[in-house]
Coordinates of C-alpha atoms in Angstrom, one line a residue:
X1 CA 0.0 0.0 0.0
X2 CA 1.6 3.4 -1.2
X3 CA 0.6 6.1 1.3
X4 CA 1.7 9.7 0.9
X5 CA 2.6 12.4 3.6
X6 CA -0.1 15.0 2.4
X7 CA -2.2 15.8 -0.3
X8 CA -0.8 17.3 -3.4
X9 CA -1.7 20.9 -2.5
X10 CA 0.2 21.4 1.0
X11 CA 3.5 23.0 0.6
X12 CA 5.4 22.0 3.6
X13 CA 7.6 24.8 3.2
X14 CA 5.3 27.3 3.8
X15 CA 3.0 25.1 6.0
X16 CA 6.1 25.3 8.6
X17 CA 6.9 29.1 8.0
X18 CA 2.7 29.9 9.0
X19 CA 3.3 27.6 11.9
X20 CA 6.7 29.0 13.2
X21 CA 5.4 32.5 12.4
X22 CA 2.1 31.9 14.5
X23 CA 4.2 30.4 17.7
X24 CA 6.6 33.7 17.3
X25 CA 3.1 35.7 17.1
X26 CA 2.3 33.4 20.1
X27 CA 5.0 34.1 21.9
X28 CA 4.1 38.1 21.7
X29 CA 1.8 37.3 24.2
X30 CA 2.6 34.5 26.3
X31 CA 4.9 35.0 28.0
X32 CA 6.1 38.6 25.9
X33 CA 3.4 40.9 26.8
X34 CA 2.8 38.7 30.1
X35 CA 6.2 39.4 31.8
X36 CA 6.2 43.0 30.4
X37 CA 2.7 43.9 32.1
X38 CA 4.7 42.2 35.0
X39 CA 7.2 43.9 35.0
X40 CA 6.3 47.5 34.1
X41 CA 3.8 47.9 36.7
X42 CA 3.6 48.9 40.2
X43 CA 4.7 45.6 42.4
X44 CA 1.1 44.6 43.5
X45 CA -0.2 44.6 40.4
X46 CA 2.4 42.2 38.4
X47 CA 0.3 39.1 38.7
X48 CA -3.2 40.8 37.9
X49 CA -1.1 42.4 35.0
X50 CA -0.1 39.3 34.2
X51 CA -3.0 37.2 34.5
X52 CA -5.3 39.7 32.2
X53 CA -2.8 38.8 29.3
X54 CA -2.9 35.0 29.9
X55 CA -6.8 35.0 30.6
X56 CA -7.1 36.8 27.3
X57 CA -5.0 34.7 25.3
X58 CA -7.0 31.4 26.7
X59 CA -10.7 32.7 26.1
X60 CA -10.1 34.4 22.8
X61 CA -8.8 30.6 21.8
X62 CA -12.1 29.1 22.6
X63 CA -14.3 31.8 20.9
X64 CA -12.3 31.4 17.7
X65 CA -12.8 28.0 17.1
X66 CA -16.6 28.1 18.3
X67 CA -17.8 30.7 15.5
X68 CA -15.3 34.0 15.5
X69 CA -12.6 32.8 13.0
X70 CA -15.6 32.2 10.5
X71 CA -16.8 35.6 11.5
X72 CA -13.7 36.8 10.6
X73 CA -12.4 35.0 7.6
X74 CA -15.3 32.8 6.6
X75 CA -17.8 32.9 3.9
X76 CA -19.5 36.4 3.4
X77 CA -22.4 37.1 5.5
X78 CA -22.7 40.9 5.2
X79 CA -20.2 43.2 3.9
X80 CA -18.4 43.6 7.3
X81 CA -18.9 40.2 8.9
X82 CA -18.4 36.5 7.4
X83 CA -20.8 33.7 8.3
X84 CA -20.2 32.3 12.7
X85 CA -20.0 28.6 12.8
X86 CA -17.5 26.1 14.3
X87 CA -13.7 25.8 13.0
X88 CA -13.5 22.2 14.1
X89 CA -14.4 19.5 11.8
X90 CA -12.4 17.1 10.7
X91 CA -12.9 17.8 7.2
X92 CA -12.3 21.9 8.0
X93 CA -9.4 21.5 9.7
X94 CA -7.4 19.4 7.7
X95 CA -8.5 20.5 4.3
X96 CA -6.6 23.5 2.0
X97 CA -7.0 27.0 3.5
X98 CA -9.2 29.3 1.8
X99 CA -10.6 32.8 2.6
X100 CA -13.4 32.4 0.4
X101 CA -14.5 36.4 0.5
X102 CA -10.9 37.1 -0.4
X103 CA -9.7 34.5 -2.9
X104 CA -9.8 35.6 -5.6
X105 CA -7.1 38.3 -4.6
X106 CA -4.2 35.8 -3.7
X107 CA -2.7 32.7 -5.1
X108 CA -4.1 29.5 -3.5
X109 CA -3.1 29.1 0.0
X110 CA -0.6 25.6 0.2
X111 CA -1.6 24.8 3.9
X112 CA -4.0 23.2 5.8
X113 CA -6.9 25.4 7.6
X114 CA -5.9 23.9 10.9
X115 CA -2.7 26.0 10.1
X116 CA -4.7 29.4 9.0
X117 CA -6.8 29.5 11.6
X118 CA -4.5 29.3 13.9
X119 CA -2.5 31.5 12.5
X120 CA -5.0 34.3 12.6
X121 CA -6.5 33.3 15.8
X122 CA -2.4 34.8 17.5
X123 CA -3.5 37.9 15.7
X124 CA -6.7 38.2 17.3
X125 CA -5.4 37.6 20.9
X126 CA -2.6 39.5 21.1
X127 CA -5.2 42.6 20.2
X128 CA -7.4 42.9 23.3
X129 CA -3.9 41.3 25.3
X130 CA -2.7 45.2 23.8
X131 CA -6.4 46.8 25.1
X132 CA -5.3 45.9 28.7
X133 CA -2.6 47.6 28.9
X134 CA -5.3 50.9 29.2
X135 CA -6.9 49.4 32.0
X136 CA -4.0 47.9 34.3
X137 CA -4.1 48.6 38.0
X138 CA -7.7 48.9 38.9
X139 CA -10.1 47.0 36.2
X140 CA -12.5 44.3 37.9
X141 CA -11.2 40.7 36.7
X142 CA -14.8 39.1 36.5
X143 CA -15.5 42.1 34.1
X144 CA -12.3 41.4 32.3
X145 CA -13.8 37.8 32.0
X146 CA -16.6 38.9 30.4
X147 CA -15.7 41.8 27.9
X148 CA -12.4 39.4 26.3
X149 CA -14.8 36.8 24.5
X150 CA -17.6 39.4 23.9
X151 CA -15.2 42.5 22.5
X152 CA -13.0 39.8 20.6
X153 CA -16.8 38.5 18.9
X154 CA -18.2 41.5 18.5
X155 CA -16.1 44.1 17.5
X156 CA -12.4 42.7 16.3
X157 CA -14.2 40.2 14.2
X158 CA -16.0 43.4 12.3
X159 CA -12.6 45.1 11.6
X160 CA -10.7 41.8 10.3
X161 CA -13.1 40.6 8.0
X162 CA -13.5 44.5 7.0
X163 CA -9.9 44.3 5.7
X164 CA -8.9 40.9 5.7
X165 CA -11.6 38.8 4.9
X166 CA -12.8 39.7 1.6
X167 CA -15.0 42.5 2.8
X168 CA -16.1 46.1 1.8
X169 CA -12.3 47.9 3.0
X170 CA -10.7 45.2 1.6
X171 CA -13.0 45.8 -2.1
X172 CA -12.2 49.4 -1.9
X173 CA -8.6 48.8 -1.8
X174 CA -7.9 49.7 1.8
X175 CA -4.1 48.3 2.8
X176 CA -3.3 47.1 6.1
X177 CA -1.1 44.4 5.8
X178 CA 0.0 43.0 8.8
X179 CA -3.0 44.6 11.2
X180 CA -1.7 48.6 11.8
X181 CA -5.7 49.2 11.4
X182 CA -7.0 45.3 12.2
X183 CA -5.4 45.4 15.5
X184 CA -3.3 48.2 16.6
X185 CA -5.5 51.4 16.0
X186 CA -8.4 49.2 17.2
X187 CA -6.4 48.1 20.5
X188 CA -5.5 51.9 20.9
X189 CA -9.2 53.3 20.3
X190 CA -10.9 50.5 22.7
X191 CA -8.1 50.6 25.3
X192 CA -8.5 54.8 25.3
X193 CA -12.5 54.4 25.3
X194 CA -12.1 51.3 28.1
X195 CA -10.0 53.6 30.2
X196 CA -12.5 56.4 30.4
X197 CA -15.2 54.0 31.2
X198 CA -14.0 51.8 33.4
X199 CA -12.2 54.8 35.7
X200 CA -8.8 55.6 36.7
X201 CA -6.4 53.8 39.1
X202 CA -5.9 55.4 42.7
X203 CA -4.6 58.9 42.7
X204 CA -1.9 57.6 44.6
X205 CA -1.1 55.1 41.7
X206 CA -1.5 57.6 39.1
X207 CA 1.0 59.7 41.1
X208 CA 3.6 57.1 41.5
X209 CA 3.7 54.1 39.6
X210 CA 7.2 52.6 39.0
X211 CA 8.2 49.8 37.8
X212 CA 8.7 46.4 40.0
X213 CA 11.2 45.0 37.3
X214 CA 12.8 46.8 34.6
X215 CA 15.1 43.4 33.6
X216 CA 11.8 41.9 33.5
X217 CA 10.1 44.5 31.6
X218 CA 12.8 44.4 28.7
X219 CA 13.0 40.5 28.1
X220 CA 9.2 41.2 27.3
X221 CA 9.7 43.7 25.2
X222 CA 12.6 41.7 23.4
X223 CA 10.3 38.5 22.7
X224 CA 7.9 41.7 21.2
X225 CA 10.2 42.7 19.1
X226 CA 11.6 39.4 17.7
X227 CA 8.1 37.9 17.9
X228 CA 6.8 40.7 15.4
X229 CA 9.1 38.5 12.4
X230 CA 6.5 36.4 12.7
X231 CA 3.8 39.2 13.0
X232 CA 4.8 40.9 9.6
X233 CA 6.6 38.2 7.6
X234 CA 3.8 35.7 7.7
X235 CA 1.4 37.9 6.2
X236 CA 2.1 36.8 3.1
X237 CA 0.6 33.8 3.7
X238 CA 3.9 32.6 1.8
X239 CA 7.4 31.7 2.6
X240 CA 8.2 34.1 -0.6
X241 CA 10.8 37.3 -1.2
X242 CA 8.0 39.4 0.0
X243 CA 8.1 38.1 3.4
X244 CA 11.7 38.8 4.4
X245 CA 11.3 42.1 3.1
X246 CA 8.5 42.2 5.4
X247 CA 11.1 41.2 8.4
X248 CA 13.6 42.9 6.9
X249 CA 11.7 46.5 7.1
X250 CA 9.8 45.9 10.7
X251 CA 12.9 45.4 12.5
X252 CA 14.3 48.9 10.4
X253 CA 11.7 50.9 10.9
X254 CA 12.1 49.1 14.7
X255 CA 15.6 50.3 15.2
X256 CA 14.9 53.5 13.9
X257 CA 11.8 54.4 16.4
X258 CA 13.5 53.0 19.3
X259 CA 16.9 55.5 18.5
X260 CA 14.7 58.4 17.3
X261 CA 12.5 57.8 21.0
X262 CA 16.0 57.6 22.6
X263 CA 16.7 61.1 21.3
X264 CA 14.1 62.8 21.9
X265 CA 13.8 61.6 25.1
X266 CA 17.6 62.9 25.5
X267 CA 16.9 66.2 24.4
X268 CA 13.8 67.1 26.4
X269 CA 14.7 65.0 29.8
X270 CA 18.5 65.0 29.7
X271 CA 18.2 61.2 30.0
X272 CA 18.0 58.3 28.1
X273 CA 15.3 56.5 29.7
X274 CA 14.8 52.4 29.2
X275 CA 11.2 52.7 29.2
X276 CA 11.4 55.9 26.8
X277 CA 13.7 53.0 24.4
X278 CA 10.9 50.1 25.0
X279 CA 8.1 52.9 24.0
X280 CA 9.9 53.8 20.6
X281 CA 10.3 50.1 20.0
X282 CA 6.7 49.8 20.3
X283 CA 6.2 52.7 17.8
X284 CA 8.2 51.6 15.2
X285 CA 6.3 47.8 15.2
X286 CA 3.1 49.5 15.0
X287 CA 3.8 51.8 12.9
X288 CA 5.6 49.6 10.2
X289 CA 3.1 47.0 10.6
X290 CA 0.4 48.2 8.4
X291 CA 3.4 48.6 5.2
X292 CA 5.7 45.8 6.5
X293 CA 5.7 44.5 2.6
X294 CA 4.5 47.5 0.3
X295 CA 7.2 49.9 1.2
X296 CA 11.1 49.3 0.7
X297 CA 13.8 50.3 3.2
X298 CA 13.8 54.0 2.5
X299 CA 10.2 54.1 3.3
X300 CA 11.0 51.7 6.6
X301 CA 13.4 54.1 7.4
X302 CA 11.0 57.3 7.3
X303 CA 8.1 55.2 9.0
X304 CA 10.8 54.9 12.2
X305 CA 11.5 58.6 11.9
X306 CA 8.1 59.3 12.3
X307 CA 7.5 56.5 14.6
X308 CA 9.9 57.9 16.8
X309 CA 8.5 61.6 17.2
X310 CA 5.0 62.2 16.6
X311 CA 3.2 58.8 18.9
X312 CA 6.1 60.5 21.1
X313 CA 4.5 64.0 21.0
X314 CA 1.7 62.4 21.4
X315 CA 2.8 60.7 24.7
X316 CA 4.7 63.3 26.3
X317 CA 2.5 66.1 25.0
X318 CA -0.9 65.8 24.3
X319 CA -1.5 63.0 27.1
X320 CA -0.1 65.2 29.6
X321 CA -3.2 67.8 29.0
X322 CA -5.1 68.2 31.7
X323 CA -8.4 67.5 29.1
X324 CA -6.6 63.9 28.2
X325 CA -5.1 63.4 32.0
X326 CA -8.6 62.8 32.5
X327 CA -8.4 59.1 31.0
X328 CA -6.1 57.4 32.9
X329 CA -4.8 55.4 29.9
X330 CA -2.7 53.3 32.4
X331 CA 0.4 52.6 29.8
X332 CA -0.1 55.4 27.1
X333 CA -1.8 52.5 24.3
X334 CA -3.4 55.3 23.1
X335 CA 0.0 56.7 21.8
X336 CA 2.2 53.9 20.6
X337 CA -0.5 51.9 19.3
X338 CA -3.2 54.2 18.2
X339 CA -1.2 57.3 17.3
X340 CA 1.5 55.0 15.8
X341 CA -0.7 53.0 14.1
X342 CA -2.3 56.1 12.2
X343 CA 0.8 57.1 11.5
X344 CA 1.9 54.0 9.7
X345 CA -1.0 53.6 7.9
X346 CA -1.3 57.0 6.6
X347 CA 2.6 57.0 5.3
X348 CA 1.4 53.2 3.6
X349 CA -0.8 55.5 1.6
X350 CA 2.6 57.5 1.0
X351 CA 5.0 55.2 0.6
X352 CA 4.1 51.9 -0.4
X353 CA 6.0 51.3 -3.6
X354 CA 4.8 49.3 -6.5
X355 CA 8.2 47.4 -7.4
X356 CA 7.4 45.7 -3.7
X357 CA 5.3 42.8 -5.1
X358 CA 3.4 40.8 -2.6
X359 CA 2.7 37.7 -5.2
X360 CA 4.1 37.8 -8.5
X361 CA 1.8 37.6 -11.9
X362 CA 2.1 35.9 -15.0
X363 CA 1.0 36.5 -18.3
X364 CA -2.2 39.2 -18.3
X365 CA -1.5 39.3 -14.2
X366 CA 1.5 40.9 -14.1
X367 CA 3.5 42.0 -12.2
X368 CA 1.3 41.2 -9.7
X369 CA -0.5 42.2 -5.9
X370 CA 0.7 45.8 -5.4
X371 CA 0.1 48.7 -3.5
X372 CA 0.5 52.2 -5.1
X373 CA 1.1 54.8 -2.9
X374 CA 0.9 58.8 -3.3
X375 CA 4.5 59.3 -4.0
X376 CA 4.5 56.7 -6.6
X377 CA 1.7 58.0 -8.6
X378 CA -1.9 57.1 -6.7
X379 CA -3.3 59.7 -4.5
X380 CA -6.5 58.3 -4.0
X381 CA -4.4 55.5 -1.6
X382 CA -3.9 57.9 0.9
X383 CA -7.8 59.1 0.8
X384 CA -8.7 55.3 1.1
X385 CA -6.1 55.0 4.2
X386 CA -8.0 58.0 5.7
X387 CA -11.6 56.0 5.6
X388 CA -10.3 52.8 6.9
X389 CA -8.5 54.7 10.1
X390 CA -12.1 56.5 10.5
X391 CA -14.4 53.1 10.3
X392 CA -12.0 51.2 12.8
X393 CA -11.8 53.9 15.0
X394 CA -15.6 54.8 14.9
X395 CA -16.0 51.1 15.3
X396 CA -14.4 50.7 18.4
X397 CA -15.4 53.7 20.1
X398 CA -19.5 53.2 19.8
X399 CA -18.9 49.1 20.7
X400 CA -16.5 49.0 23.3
X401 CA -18.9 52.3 25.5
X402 CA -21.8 49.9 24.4
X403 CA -20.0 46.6 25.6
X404 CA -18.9 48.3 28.7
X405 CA -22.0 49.6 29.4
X406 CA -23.7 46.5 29.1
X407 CA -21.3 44.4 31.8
X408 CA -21.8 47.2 34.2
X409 CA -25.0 46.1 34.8
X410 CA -23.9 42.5 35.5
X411 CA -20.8 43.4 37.6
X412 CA -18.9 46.6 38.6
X413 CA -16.1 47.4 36.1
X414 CA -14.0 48.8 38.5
X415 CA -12.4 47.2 41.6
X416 CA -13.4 49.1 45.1
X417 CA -10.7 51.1 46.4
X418 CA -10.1 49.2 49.2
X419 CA -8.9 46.0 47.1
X420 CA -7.1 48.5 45.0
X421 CA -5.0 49.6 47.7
X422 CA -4.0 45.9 47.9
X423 CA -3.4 44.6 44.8
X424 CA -2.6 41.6 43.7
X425 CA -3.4 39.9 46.9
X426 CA -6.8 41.0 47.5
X427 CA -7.4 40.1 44.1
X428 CA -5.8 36.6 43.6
X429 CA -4.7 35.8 47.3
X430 CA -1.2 35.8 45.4
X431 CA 1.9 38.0 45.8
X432 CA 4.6 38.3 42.7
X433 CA 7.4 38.4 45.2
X434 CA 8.2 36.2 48.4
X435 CA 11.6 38.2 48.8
X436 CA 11.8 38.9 53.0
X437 CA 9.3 36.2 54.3
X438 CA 11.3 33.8 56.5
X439 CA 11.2 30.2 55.1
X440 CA 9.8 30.8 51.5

């Protein structure tokens, strides 16, 4: 009896890139963004930190494979939402991947859908993992158990299929290719909204709020940064030339925020800080993310530059007002994802250059999948970049208020102050550190 490995259409080649770039997008979150809420807040919250990102990560899972990754990437149902059923068949799972809305765009995928979906599913968590950093250090856990599953089914689902699944963002030629709209400038405009809603931290917390771990803090944001290869070069879907120039430009544009933060930093504080350097690195991934592969180093380069300075303005400015001081956005998402996000998708509408072919055509099809931007010829991309930034931010802001609204009823949103003077503790009956208790 002959018996083959797979079936003639699985290219095991890029069947392992997905699947190595989904575990590096994985890793983002758990541990990445785990051990960097850990570390970068106030000592008793570092488990509660912690524990939102990993709850997150866990319940968005179970959601996706019930109906929300068919929501997202399954057949159309209306022009902003594909059709909910469960991503678990035998049959489904196992057979070639297909976004049916979105086909007809893209060559035909060469892995299973097993692979896909989990592939997207890293995507989706790491997006409300990013909304709780807004809300660290005094949101009500039970509500947090509530609003991941609901926001994730409600509102992200809306957005990707939007832009990624074949629907009416995607038909107008709206580019986002690796989630600068999908994920960050939704995380940014949720988390901001969330903030106000929910209510600030103690005014003793908002005062003083150091670190517990800096060390801590940066090994997170290294497994962010290195994770993101995975982020932006398995967009393509393909193990192909576009996705290393994908790589290639988000750990550019990367460098170049971080150093450009740095500075300015420097020349307004008189120090470099560490957490100023972790917030530019954050910048520069969101804010290449949407052009990862439609723009070439130059325009990696400039997206840095601007990463760098205006989500830093942005920060150091703007959020300092006393009209914004009013949200207590707990780790400034609202700049270096939301601001940076616009940012980066606004400069894709710029920059992306049409020699940077995503797939390659043949014969009537070529060259191939492109982006124009405005310096190359096509104004109207940068009008289209404008309207996909508005309906994902408008989006975000009516459902999150709604979905927030709606828990508030069912439980408080907001811990009482006197568990919030505890921490972690009062929360979890567990402490981060045993350092100074005899025998442990």
């Amino acid at each position: 009896m002959a018996l083959v490995p797979s079936p003639q259409w699985l290219d095991t080649g890029d069947n392992a890139w997905q699947l190595a770039a989904a575990t590096f997008v994985g890793l983002q979150s758990i541990p990445g963004l785990t051990v960097l809420y850990g570390g970068i807040v106030k000592k008793k919250w570092a488990i509660n930190s912690a524990f939102m990102s990993i709850y997150a990560f866990a319940s968005v899972l179970v959601v996706w494979v019930l109906f929300d990754y068919n929501l997202a990437f399954g057949p159309q149902w209306f022009p902003f939402w594909g059709t909910p059923s469960p991503a678990t068949s035998a049959v489904f799972t196992t057979g070639q991947a297909i976004i049916p809305a979105a086909a007809s765009g893209m060559p035909a995928l060469a892995f299973p859908m097993a692979t896909l979906i989990f592939f997207q599913f890293v995507f989706a968590a790491i997006t409300v993992i990013i909304l709780a950093g807004s809300v660290l250090g005094r949101m009500n856990f039970t509500a947090w158990m509530i609003f991941c599953p609901v926001w994730m089914t409600l509102v992200y689902t809306v957005g990707a299929f939007s832009l990624w699944g074949g629907g009416w963002l995607a038909g107008l030629g709206v580019a986002d290719f690796s989630g600068g709209y999908v994920i960050h400038l939704a995380a940014g405009t949720s988390g901001f909204v969330a903030a106000w809603v929910v209510g600030p931290r103690l005014q003793a917390d908002r005062d003083h709020f150091p670190p517990n771990s800096l060390l801590i803090t940066l090994v997170g944001a290294g497994i962010l940064w290195l994770g993101w290869n995975g982020f932006n070069g398995g967009d393509p879907y393909f193990a192909n030339a576009d996705a290393g120039a994908a790589v290639l430009n988000t750990n550019t544009a990367t460098a170049v925020g971080l150093l450009v933060w740095t500075l300015m930093d420097k020349m307004a504080y008189g120090k470099p800080s560490v957490l100023g350097a972790v917030n530019g690195m954050i910048a520069g991934l969101v804010a290449i993310t949407p052009a990862a592969g439609y723009v070439d180093g130059w325009g990696a380069i400039i997206i840095g530059v601007v990463a760098g300075i205006i989500p830093w303005m942005s920060m150091n400015w703007l959020q300092k007002t006393s009209f914004m001081m009013r949200v207590d956005d707990t780790l400034s998402v609202f700049s270096t994802h939301g601001v940076a996000a616009i940012c980066g998708g606004l400069l894709t509408g710029l920059l992306a250059n049409p020699a940077m072919l995503q797939y390659i055509g043949t014969d009537k099809e070529a060259p191939g999948v492109n982006v124009t931007g405005l310096f190359y010829g096509n104004a109207y991309q940068f009008v289209l970049q404008i309207y996909g930034a508005l309906f994902i931010i408008v989006l975000n802001a009516i459902a999150t208020y709604i979905i927030l609204k709606v828990i508030s009823f069912i439980v408080p949103l907001r811990m009482d102050d006197a568990a919030l003077k505890v921490g972690d503790d009062a929360v979890h009956g567990e402490t981060a550190y045993a350092i100074g208790v005899e025998g442990e």
